[in-house]
């Protein structure tokens, strides 16, 4: 990732098609649109690639999470289990619905720890939302078993792992609903956009209506459509969808490139004593958008990240100190810094977060480095980068 490194003739042709008609709206305008239905086309391509019955495109990955939760019936007061290591969108989507995000430990997969999930369940838990961070996945089989046992929804955030799989199933298709982001830095991008996939017809119909103000999309006259329930505007535009249509056709090419580059980097680090790779569940196949590994200690991880940057190796993240992805820096959440008042229920039930720590998550995240795997590198560039990483890391490890 990111897919924008590969923009070319295909993307331009798809966008031109939309501009030629001037119809940027995904619904209606049948007479003017020269037969282009880019959002619909992207939905068909997504459902087909992910082997699900249905797909709904929306305006962002955050919108996909929100629409997925709403469509599956999550609402005010319901608890949704999310990991301590994720993107802020996880709790934003939950809070937007008046529901309660329940932060829960990760393990050496860097994703939700099934044992911690089981402990976090209460009689108000409605859904478990694992996040397949940095190209690899949560251990979905035990998570799914827990969800079945307690009658909970399993909603996969596959925004960072599109194209990966688990037990041979595309990530996102294992749980009740799966979510993707096509934002400006994801493996396939359309600027801003997202999508959700499901085999559940009711959830799909709900998503279709909810993401368009509750419109039921029955008949040809938009003005005459009825509104079976309240919705919102989470629509994608035809312009964005057009870029997505081109990019999803190239997904498997992108995955091959990422995998090749990943293996080049991995081979270089393979012999280094003190480096251990992040755990990928047994039946899992990553999408190879990041290479994640552990150093022996927090101090060494910090030192290694600094040394890599100093040697010109960009894109290696130490998420432990990062403002966006780890609970330690989410003061706006833990302090409930909301522009307007929040409900008394949300206030009460999140009040404990302020002083809460997650030592088990810290144990893994404090020692983790996460290095971006770019599509645009040549083979030589990937090889040079691998050699440089090996040199820098072995120096750090031997100084310990
Ligand atoms: C990018 C991302 C999102 C949100 O997607 P946007 O399209 O940027 O709203 C959600 N979850 C994860 C894990 C992400 O990486």
Short mmCIF file of C-alpha atoms and ligand atoms in Angstrom, two decimals:
data_model
loop_
_atom_site.label_atom_id
_atom_site.label_comp_id
_atom_site.label_asym_id
_atom_site.label_seq_id
_atom_site.Cartn_x
_atom_site.Cartn_y
_atom_site.Cartn_z
CA UNK A 1 0.00 0.00 0.00
CA UNK A 2 -0.96 2.68 -0.85
CA UNK A 3 -2.78 2.06 -4.12
CA UNK A 4 -2.28 5.62 -5.34
CA UNK A 5 1.31 4.73 -6.14
CA UNK A 6 -0.09 2.75 -9.06
CA UNK A 7 -2.66 5.19 -10.53
CA UNK A 8 -2.72 4.94 -14.31
CA UNK A 9 -4.77 4.72 -17.48
CA UNK A 10 -7.44 2.48 -15.96
CA UNK A 11 -8.29 4.94 -13.16
CA UNK A 12 -8.30 7.88 -15.58
CA UNK A 13 -10.65 6.13 -18.02
CA UNK A 14 -13.13 5.27 -15.25
CA UNK A 15 -13.17 8.84 -13.93
CA UNK A 16 -13.51 10.26 -17.45
CA UNK A 17 -16.55 8.07 -17.97
CA UNK A 18 -18.27 9.77 -15.02
CA UNK A 19 -17.21 13.29 -15.99
CA UNK A 20 -18.48 12.78 -19.55
CA UNK A 21 -22.01 12.39 -18.20
CA UNK A 22 -21.75 14.88 -15.35
CA UNK A 23 -23.72 12.56 -13.06
CA UNK A 24 -21.83 12.25 -9.77
CA UNK A 25 -24.75 10.78 -7.83
CA UNK A 26 -24.98 7.02 -7.46
CA UNK A 27 -28.79 6.92 -7.62
CA UNK A 28 -31.23 8.25 -10.20
CA UNK A 29 -30.55 10.52 -13.22
CA UNK A 30 -31.08 7.44 -15.39
CA UNK A 31 -31.50 9.35 -18.65
CA UNK A 32 -28.34 11.43 -18.25
CA UNK A 33 -25.82 8.94 -16.96
CA UNK A 34 -24.80 7.09 -20.14
CA UNK A 35 -25.29 3.83 -18.32
CA UNK A 36 -22.60 4.32 -15.67
CA UNK A 37 -23.35 2.95 -12.23
CA UNK A 38 -19.88 2.99 -10.71
CA UNK A 39 -20.93 2.50 -7.08
CA UNK A 40 -23.04 -0.48 -8.10
CA UNK A 41 -20.20 -1.85 -10.20
CA UNK A 42 -17.80 -1.51 -7.28
CA UNK A 43 -20.30 -3.32 -5.04
CA UNK A 44 -20.59 -6.19 -7.50
CA UNK A 45 -16.81 -6.43 -7.82
CA UNK A 46 -16.36 -6.33 -4.04
CA UNK A 47 -18.99 -9.01 -3.36
CA UNK A 48 -17.56 -11.18 -6.10
CA UNK A 49 -13.93 -10.84 -4.96
CA UNK A 50 -14.86 -11.42 -1.32
CA UNK A 51 -17.22 -14.25 -2.13
CA UNK A 52 -20.18 -12.79 -0.23
CA UNK A 53 -23.79 -12.41 -1.33
CA UNK A 54 -23.89 -8.66 -0.77
CA UNK A 55 -21.73 -5.54 -0.69
CA UNK A 56 -22.61 -1.94 0.09
CA UNK A 57 -20.25 0.93 -0.70
CA UNK A 58 -20.22 4.01 1.51
CA UNK A 59 -18.32 7.28 1.92
CA UNK A 60 -15.47 6.01 4.14
CA UNK A 61 -14.21 3.13 6.22
CA UNK A 62 -15.50 4.90 9.32
CA UNK A 63 -18.90 5.10 7.64
CA UNK A 64 -18.67 1.39 6.81
CA UNK A 65 -18.15 0.56 10.51
CA UNK A 66 -20.99 2.86 11.56
CA UNK A 67 -23.37 1.50 8.92
CA UNK A 68 -22.37 -2.10 9.71
CA UNK A 69 -23.13 -1.65 13.41
CA UNK A 70 -26.38 0.23 12.77
CA UNK A 71 -27.53 -2.29 10.18
CA UNK A 72 -26.96 -5.16 12.57
CA UNK A 73 -29.07 -3.39 15.19
CA UNK A 74 -26.43 -1.93 17.53
CA UNK A 75 -27.76 1.14 19.31
CA UNK A 76 -27.73 3.26 22.46
CA UNK A 77 -26.25 1.56 25.50
CA UNK A 78 -25.08 -1.58 23.70
CA UNK A 79 -21.49 -2.58 24.40
CA UNK A 80 -19.12 -3.24 21.52
CA UNK A 81 -15.79 -4.91 22.23
CA UNK A 82 -12.90 -3.30 20.34
CA UNK A 83 -9.10 -3.67 20.63
CA UNK A 84 -6.69 -1.29 22.37
CA UNK A 85 -4.65 -1.19 19.15
CA UNK A 86 -6.78 0.09 16.28
CA UNK A 87 -7.64 3.27 14.46
CA UNK A 88 -9.79 5.86 16.27
CA UNK A 89 -12.61 5.03 13.83
CA UNK A 90 -13.43 1.94 15.93
CA UNK A 91 -14.69 3.91 18.91
CA UNK A 92 -15.96 6.81 16.79
CA UNK A 93 -18.39 4.49 14.99
CA UNK A 94 -19.58 2.94 18.26
CA UNK A 95 -20.04 6.30 20.02
CA UNK A 96 -21.83 7.78 17.00
CA UNK A 97 -24.62 5.28 17.63
CA UNK A 98 -24.76 6.03 21.35
CA UNK A 99 -23.21 2.64 22.05
CA UNK A 100 -20.33 1.96 24.43
CA UNK A 101 -16.84 1.02 23.18
CA UNK A 102 -15.23 -1.55 25.47
CA UNK A 103 -11.44 -1.47 25.05
CA UNK A 104 -9.98 -4.95 25.24
CA UNK A 105 -6.46 -6.39 25.17
CA UNK A 106 -4.61 -7.59 22.10
CA UNK A 107 -2.13 -10.48 21.92
CA UNK A 108 0.90 -11.31 19.77
CA UNK A 109 -1.30 -11.27 16.65
CA UNK A 110 -1.52 -7.51 17.40
CA UNK A 111 -5.28 -8.03 17.25
CA UNK A 112 -8.03 -8.84 19.79
CA UNK A 113 -7.07 -11.54 22.27
CA UNK A 114 -9.93 -14.11 22.41
CA UNK A 115 -9.33 -14.82 26.13
CA UNK A 116 -9.58 -11.11 26.95
CA UNK A 117 -12.73 -10.83 24.84
CA UNK A 118 -14.42 -13.60 26.80
CA UNK A 119 -13.60 -11.77 30.06
CA UNK A 120 -14.94 -8.45 28.72
CA UNK A 121 -18.41 -9.80 27.95
CA UNK A 122 -21.30 -8.51 30.08
CA UNK A 123 -25.05 -8.85 29.74
CA UNK A 124 -25.04 -5.65 27.66
CA UNK A 125 -22.46 -6.80 25.10
CA UNK A 126 -23.90 -6.80 21.60
CA UNK A 127 -20.95 -7.11 19.24
CA UNK A 128 -17.26 -7.97 19.00
CA UNK A 129 -15.34 -5.91 16.48
CA UNK A 130 -11.84 -7.28 15.81
CA UNK A 131 -9.56 -5.06 13.73
CA UNK A 132 -7.17 -6.80 11.36
CA UNK A 133 -4.34 -4.37 11.91
CA UNK A 134 -1.41 -3.78 9.57
CA UNK A 135 -2.19 -6.48 7.02
CA UNK A 136 -2.80 -9.47 9.31
CA UNK A 137 -5.73 -10.80 11.24
CA UNK A 138 -7.22 -11.64 14.60
CA UNK A 139 -7.66 -15.33 15.36
CA UNK A 140 -11.21 -15.48 14.06
CA UNK A 141 -12.13 -19.07 14.87
CA UNK A 142 -12.04 -18.71 18.66
CA UNK A 143 -13.60 -15.24 18.38
CA UNK A 144 -16.42 -16.64 16.30
CA UNK A 145 -16.94 -19.48 18.79
CA UNK A 146 -17.20 -16.95 21.63
CA UNK A 147 -19.69 -14.88 19.64
CA UNK A 148 -21.83 -17.94 18.90
CA UNK A 149 -21.75 -19.05 22.53
CA UNK A 150 -22.86 -15.64 23.81
CA UNK A 151 -25.10 -14.75 20.87
CA UNK A 152 -23.00 -11.75 19.80
CA UNK A 153 -22.38 -10.16 16.43
CA UNK A 154 -18.92 -10.55 14.89
CA UNK A 155 -18.05 -7.48 12.84
CA UNK A 156 -14.65 -7.49 11.14
CA UNK A 157 -12.74 -4.30 10.50
CA UNK A 158 -10.64 -5.37 7.52
CA UNK A 159 -9.77 -1.80 6.49
CA UNK A 160 -6.02 -2.50 6.70
CA UNK A 161 -6.05 -6.06 5.49
CA UNK A 162 -8.09 -6.22 2.29
CA UNK A 163 -7.18 -9.31 0.29
CA UNK A 164 -5.89 -11.33 3.24
CA UNK A 165 -7.69 -14.54 4.20
CA UNK A 166 -8.45 -16.88 7.10
CA UNK A 167 -9.38 -20.55 6.68
CA UNK A 168 -9.41 -19.80 2.97
CA UNK A 169 -12.08 -17.12 3.37
CA UNK A 170 -11.38 -13.50 2.42
CA UNK A 171 -10.96 -11.31 5.50
CA UNK A 172 -14.24 -9.51 6.13
CA UNK A 173 -16.32 -12.49 4.99
CA UNK A 174 -15.79 -14.62 8.10
CA UNK A 175 -18.00 -12.72 10.54
CA UNK A 176 -21.51 -11.31 10.22
CA UNK A 177 -20.34 -8.15 8.45
CA UNK A 178 -16.90 -7.08 7.19
CA UNK A 179 -15.73 -3.52 6.60
CA UNK A 180 -13.19 -1.95 4.24
CA UNK A 181 -11.74 1.51 3.76
CA UNK A 182 -10.64 2.90 0.41
CA UNK A 183 -9.20 6.08 1.91
CA UNK A 184 -6.17 7.88 0.48
CA UNK A 185 -3.53 5.52 1.97
CA UNK A 186 -5.17 2.11 1.83
CA UNK A 187 -4.15 -0.81 -0.42
CA UNK A 188 -6.91 0.08 -2.83
CA UNK A 189 -7.91 3.70 -2.68
CA UNK A 190 -10.49 6.00 -4.21
CA UNK A 191 -9.62 9.09 -2.16
CA UNK A 192 -12.43 8.66 0.35
CA UNK A 193 -14.65 5.62 0.37
CA UNK A 194 -15.46 2.37 2.05
CA UNK A 195 -17.53 -0.75 1.77
CA UNK A 196 -19.11 -3.51 3.77
CA UNK A 197 -19.82 -7.11 2.86
CA UNK A 198 -22.24 -9.63 4.30
CA UNK A 199 -24.22 -12.76 3.54
CA UNK A 200 -27.09 -11.54 5.70
CA UNK A 201 -29.83 -10.15 3.49
CA UNK A 202 -31.51 -8.15 6.25
CA UNK A 203 -28.26 -6.48 7.28
CA UNK A 204 -27.55 -5.71 3.63
CA UNK A 205 -30.99 -4.18 3.05
CA UNK A 206 -30.60 -2.16 6.23
CA UNK A 207 -27.18 -0.92 5.07
CA UNK A 208 -28.53 0.03 1.65
CA UNK A 209 -31.34 2.10 3.21
CA UNK A 210 -29.47 3.44 6.24
CA UNK A 211 -26.57 4.84 4.20
CA UNK A 212 -29.05 6.85 2.09
CA UNK A 213 -31.36 8.57 4.62
CA UNK A 214 -33.48 5.46 5.03
CA UNK A 215 -34.60 5.47 1.36
CA UNK A 216 -36.05 2.09 0.43
CA UNK A 217 -34.89 2.36 -3.22
CA UNK A 218 -38.15 0.92 -4.49
CA UNK A 219 -39.38 2.20 -7.87
CA UNK A 220 -37.79 4.69 -10.24
CA UNK A 221 -38.92 7.95 -8.67
CA UNK A 222 -36.58 8.94 -5.86
CA UNK A 223 -39.09 11.48 -4.57
CA UNK A 224 -41.71 8.79 -4.14
CA UNK A 225 -39.51 6.36 -2.21
CA UNK A 226 -40.57 5.68 1.34
CA UNK A 227 -38.49 5.57 4.52
CA UNK A 228 -39.05 2.45 6.58
CA UNK A 229 -36.61 3.71 9.21
CA UNK A 230 -34.27 6.58 10.08
CA UNK A 231 -31.03 6.82 8.19
CA UNK A 232 -28.17 9.13 7.38
CA UNK A 233 -26.08 10.14 4.38
CA UNK A 234 -23.08 7.84 4.05
CA UNK A 235 -23.21 7.65 0.24
CA UNK A 236 -20.16 7.32 -1.96
CA UNK A 237 -20.00 9.52 -5.07
CA UNK A 238 -19.71 8.12 -8.57
CA UNK A 239 -16.34 9.87 -8.99
CA UNK A 240 -14.83 8.11 -6.00
CA UNK A 241 -16.45 4.82 -6.89
CA UNK A 242 -15.01 5.08 -10.42
CA UNK A 243 -11.47 5.11 -9.02
CA UNK A 244 -12.42 2.17 -6.81
CA UNK A 245 -13.73 0.20 -9.80
CA UNK A 246 -10.32 0.53 -11.46
CA UNK A 247 -8.38 -0.23 -8.29
CA UNK A 248 -10.29 -3.34 -7.26
CA UNK A 249 -9.54 -4.87 -10.66
CA UNK A 250 -5.88 -4.50 -9.74
CA UNK A 251 -6.15 -5.78 -6.17
CA UNK A 252 -4.63 -9.19 -6.85
CA UNK A 253 -1.72 -7.61 -8.74
CA UNK A 254 -1.15 -5.26 -5.81
CA UNK A 255 -1.22 -8.18 -3.38
CA UNK A 256 1.40 -10.06 -5.39
CA UNK A 257 3.70 -7.03 -5.41
CA UNK A 258 3.23 -6.49 -1.66
CA UNK A 259 3.93 -10.14 -0.96
CA UNK A 260 7.12 -10.13 -3.04
CA UNK A 261 8.40 -6.99 -1.34
CA UNK A 262 7.45 -8.35 2.07
CA UNK A 263 9.42 -11.56 1.53
CA UNK A 264 12.48 -9.63 0.43
CA UNK A 265 12.40 -7.64 3.68
CA UNK A 266 11.60 -10.70 5.77
CA UNK A 267 14.49 -12.74 4.34
CA UNK A 268 16.86 -10.01 5.45
CA UNK A 269 15.59 -10.06 9.02
CA UNK A 270 15.21 -13.82 9.25
CA UNK A 271 18.61 -14.55 10.74
CA UNK A 272 18.65 -11.73 13.27
CA UNK A 273 18.69 -13.02 16.82
CA UNK A 274 16.29 -11.00 18.95
CA UNK A 275 13.80 -10.25 16.18
CA UNK A 276 10.56 -12.20 16.28
CA UNK A 277 7.77 -11.84 13.78
CA UNK A 278 4.23 -11.00 14.73
CA UNK A 279 2.04 -14.09 15.06
CA UNK A 280 -0.19 -14.86 12.10
CA UNK A 281 -2.98 -17.30 13.03
CA UNK A 282 -2.44 -20.78 11.62
CA UNK A 283 -4.84 -20.61 8.69
CA UNK A 284 -4.26 -16.93 8.01
CA UNK A 285 -2.74 -15.32 4.93
CA UNK A 286 -1.70 -11.69 5.34
CA UNK A 287 -2.20 -9.03 2.69
CA UNK A 288 1.44 -8.05 3.28
CA UNK A 289 0.83 -4.31 3.54
CA UNK A 290 3.11 -4.10 6.60
CA UNK A 291 5.90 -6.13 8.11
CA UNK A 292 5.49 -6.31 11.89
CA UNK A 293 8.11 -7.60 14.30
CA UNK A 294 9.08 -7.50 17.95
CA UNK A 295 12.37 -6.43 19.52
CA UNK A 296 13.54 -7.83 22.86
CA UNK A 297 12.59 -4.70 24.85
CA UNK A 298 10.76 -1.40 24.70
CA UNK A 299 14.04 0.51 24.92
CA UNK A 300 15.50 -1.37 21.97
CA UNK A 301 12.35 -0.93 19.90
CA UNK A 302 12.49 2.83 20.43
CA UNK A 303 16.19 2.89 19.63
CA UNK A 304 15.71 0.78 16.51
CA UNK A 305 12.96 3.01 15.18
CA UNK A 306 15.09 6.12 15.64
CA UNK A 307 18.09 4.47 14.00
CA UNK A 308 16.01 3.34 11.02
CA UNK A 309 14.71 6.87 10.46
CA UNK A 310 18.24 8.28 10.82
CA UNK A 311 19.39 5.88 8.11
CA UNK A 312 16.65 7.01 5.75
CA UNK A 313 14.29 4.08 6.29
CA UNK A 314 10.92 5.83 6.40
CA UNK A 315 7.57 4.21 7.10
CA UNK A 316 8.62 2.16 10.14
CA UNK A 317 6.13 2.98 12.86
CA UNK A 318 6.38 2.65 16.61
CA UNK A 319 2.64 2.63 17.25
CA UNK A 320 3.13 2.52 21.01
CA UNK A 321 3.89 6.25 20.99
CA UNK A 322 1.56 7.09 18.12
CA UNK A 323 -1.36 9.49 18.58
CA UNK A 324 -3.81 7.68 16.34
CA UNK A 325 -3.59 3.96 16.86
CA UNK A 326 -3.04 3.08 20.49
CA UNK A 327 -5.16 3.70 23.60
CA UNK A 328 -2.34 5.43 25.53
CA UNK A 329 -2.78 8.60 23.49
CA UNK A 330 -6.55 8.69 23.22
CA UNK A 331 -7.09 11.46 25.78
CA UNK A 332 -10.04 12.76 23.78
CA UNK A 333 -11.76 9.42 24.36
CA UNK A 334 -10.69 8.74 27.92
CA UNK A 335 -11.42 12.35 28.92
CA UNK A 336 -14.69 12.31 26.92
CA UNK A 337 -13.84 15.60 25.23
CA UNK A 338 -17.04 15.95 23.29
CA UNK A 339 -18.12 19.23 21.65
CA UNK A 340 -21.59 18.89 23.07
CA UNK A 341 -22.86 16.97 26.05
CA UNK A 342 -22.74 13.17 25.91
CA UNK A 343 -25.46 11.04 27.41
CA UNK A 344 -25.31 10.34 31.13
CA UNK A 345 -25.04 6.65 30.30
CA UNK A 346 -21.97 7.12 28.09
CA UNK A 347 -20.40 9.40 30.69
CA UNK A 348 -20.91 6.92 33.51
CA UNK A 349 -19.83 3.85 31.66
CA UNK A 350 -16.68 5.37 30.16
CA UNK A 351 -15.62 7.10 33.36
CA UNK A 352 -13.38 4.18 34.32
CA UNK A 353 -11.29 4.46 31.15
CA UNK A 354 -9.27 7.44 32.34
CA UNK A 355 -7.12 5.47 34.73
CA UNK A 356 -7.32 2.13 33.01
CA UNK A 357 -4.13 0.54 31.69
CA UNK A 358 -3.64 -2.55 29.56
CA UNK A 359 -0.31 -4.14 30.57
CA UNK A 360 -0.76 -7.11 28.28
CA UNK A 361 -1.29 -4.88 25.25
CA UNK A 362 1.64 -2.72 26.37
CA UNK A 363 3.82 -5.82 26.55
CA UNK A 364 3.35 -6.45 22.83
CA UNK A 365 2.98 -2.93 21.51
CA UNK A 366 5.95 -1.57 23.46
CA UNK A 367 8.28 -3.90 21.56
CA UNK A 368 6.65 -3.76 18.13
CA UNK A 369 7.81 -2.04 14.97
CA UNK A 370 5.58 -1.93 11.95
CA UNK A 371 7.12 -1.21 8.55
CA UNK A 372 5.09 -0.17 5.54
CA UNK A 373 5.45 -2.32 2.42
CA UNK A 374 5.16 -0.07 -0.60
CA UNK A 375 3.79 -1.01 -3.99
CA UNK A 376 5.92 1.48 -5.88
CA UNK A 377 9.35 0.06 -4.97
CA UNK A 378 11.39 -1.68 -7.60
CA UNK A 379 12.82 -5.08 -6.67
CA UNK A 380 16.21 -3.42 -6.20
CA UNK A 381 14.77 -0.76 -3.92
CA UNK A 382 13.09 -3.42 -1.78
CA UNK A 383 16.34 -5.40 -1.64
CA UNK A 384 18.41 -2.34 -0.69
CA UNK A 385 15.91 -1.47 1.98
CA UNK A 386 16.02 -4.99 3.38
CA UNK A 387 19.81 -4.93 3.54
CA UNK A 388 19.83 -1.53 5.20
CA UNK A 389 17.25 -2.65 7.77
CA UNK A 390 19.30 -5.73 8.54
CA UNK A 391 22.45 -3.64 9.01
CA UNK A 392 20.76 -1.09 11.28
CA UNK A 393 18.90 -3.69 13.35
CA UNK A 394 21.88 -5.98 13.85
CA UNK A 395 23.90 -3.01 15.11
CA UNK A 396 21.15 -2.15 17.62
CA UNK A 397 20.79 -5.76 18.75
CA UNK A 398 24.52 -6.33 19.21
CA UNK A 399 24.82 -3.14 21.29
CA UNK A 400 22.24 -4.50 23.75
C1 LIG B 1 -8.45 3.57 7.72
C2 LIG B 1 -9.11 2.80 8.77
C3 LIG B 1 -10.44 3.00 9.15
C4 LIG B 1 -11.26 4.15 8.68
O1 LIG B 1 -11.28 4.37 7.34
P1 LIG B 1 -11.53 5.81 6.72
O2 LIG B 1 -11.88 5.47 5.31
O3 LIG B 1 -10.25 6.58 6.82
O4 LIG B 1 -12.65 6.43 7.46
C5 LIG B 1 -11.02 2.17 10.08
N1 LIG B 1 -10.31 1.18 10.65
C6 LIG B 1 -9.03 0.97 10.34
C7 LIG B 1 -8.31 -0.15 10.99
C8 LIG B 1 -8.38 1.78 9.42
O5 LIG B 1 -7.08 1.58 9.16
#
